[in-house]
Amino acid sequence: MAIKLFLRSKVGETSSIYFRYIKGRDFKLILKTPYSINPTHWDEEKESYKANLTKRNPKTVLEKNFNSQIAVLNNNLAILKSELSVFFANNHDATADEIKDFYNKKYFPEKEKPKTTKTAIPSDLVNFIDYYIKDKSKRIEGKQDPITEATRKKLITIKNRIILFDKNILLKSVNDDFRDDLTEWMQTEKYSSSTIIKDLKYIKTVCSFASKKKIDVNTEVLHWEFMRVKQNYTPPILSFEELEQIKNTICPHEYLENAKDWIIIGFYTGARVSDLLNFDAKNIINTNILKFKQKKIENQTHDAEEFIYLHSEVLKVLEKRNGQFPRKISDQRLNDYIKEVCKLAGLTQKMIGGVKDKEQGGRGKKIVKEFEKWKLITTHIFRRSFVTNFIEILGKENIKTQTGHKTDDMVNLYNKTEKIDKAMRIAEKMENHLKIV
């Protein structure tokens, strides 16, 4: 039996140290040790660090560390040879595999750790939605930005609905029949047409992603098409005249005065309510420019920072409040309070609109009928009113700068100018042009 330590390579700054075990003529095993050394420092005869490299009477920290390095390596190699010798003496008939097993457990325990296997991708819709959320919540530079918090919440809501409908549905069973059955169930549960279509669009997106992951899906889902839900009424906006009514309204409570001031600011900025309620006077630049981050996309892009113009009417509100924006409240409270303010302001004219049936827990199908206008007011009226009232003055590009919309189509969606008003504006512009000519 012979054990020898040696270097296989003598070039480069470091070289791994190997040991060779020979038993008789027919058994030879070579394995790498956990140690390495500069080949020029290796003593082939003594199978160790060259002893003559040790610094005598070391004075500097560097010399002391070098001596320690030599001693530690030589000691480790001596222990290794000793432990191997004991093993071979006690296991004279050990096979190569048995020797490797002992050796790896002793000197390379990380090799014995079970390899982490990738979690199997779920094949059912409910669990795959969780997988989709986890995958899409990661930022991968050059490939994808994470989904927004709103999207994550929407997907969780859809998942919970599917659990109620059929928690065991497989991805490959999501087909046209599934679509019809889910639609019928959601209609029975009083979900609105827009909610049903949004859910189906998300389900199609999730299934398309599953297909890319080589999961078995039914190809029918990949060809789903959707009709735009026809809205038989125009969502309300605030006109300049109505805003004046609101401004001149005396509010009996401070919370309503606070809400009234938010209406004025929202009307002249067109900001999303999630951004509006986070406006901070500390971020005002050059007296009338406000810097803020769009909350909706802050976790999705590096380009969430925006700058918007503060109209003089907005600055009047801030001046009244010692340079500060109104007190921040929740979206829901603001929704409730601005209804009260608009009722006090006399916005009681009748108009067709949609209000969710509260008997359905606030999630049910909208009841579309004639209501007094104040009942139809929500915080989303700020953006619609801004786009509708200022689009002719600012044009689409400037509107997008102020509202943060990315496309003309989105601006068009928010523009609720009546057709007759559009025609009247064209007439006014043409008459003015003809007068100049």
PDB file of N, CA and C in Angstrom, residues 38-39 59 114 146 268:
ATOM      1  N   ASN A  38       1.437  27.138  -4.675  1.00  0.00           N
ATOM      2  CA  ASN A  38       2.256  27.642  -5.778  1.00  0.00           C
ATOM      3  C   ASN A  38       3.251  26.539  -6.148  1.00  0.00           C
ATOM      4  N   PRO A  39       3.268  26.088  -7.405  1.00  0.00           N
ATOM      5  CA  PRO A  39       4.140  24.957  -7.786  1.00  0.00           C
ATOM      6  C   PRO A  39       5.608  25.162  -7.420  1.00  0.00           C
ATOM      7  N   LYS A  59       9.750  39.300  11.307  1.00  0.00           N
ATOM      8  CA  LYS A  59       9.543  40.586  11.986  1.00  0.00           C
ATOM      9  C   LYS A  59       8.235  41.257  11.548  1.00  0.00           C
ATOM     10  N   PRO A 114     -27.599  17.279  -1.163  1.00  0.00           N
ATOM     11  CA  PRO A 114     -28.538  17.030  -2.279  1.00  0.00           C
ATOM     12  C   PRO A 114     -28.654  18.262  -3.154  1.00  0.00           C
ATOM     13  N   PRO A 146     -40.941  44.142 -13.091  1.00  0.00           N
ATOM     14  CA  PRO A 146     -41.925  43.413 -12.270  1.00  0.00           C
ATOM     15  C   PRO A 146     -43.327  43.954 -12.483  1.00  0.00           C
ATOM     16  N   TYR A 268     -57.435  70.555 -11.577  1.00  0.00           N
ATOM     17  CA  TYR A 268     -56.424  71.314 -12.316  1.00  0.00           C
ATOM     18  C   TYR A 268     -55.114  70.561 -12.557  1.00  0.00           C
TER      19      TYR A 268
END
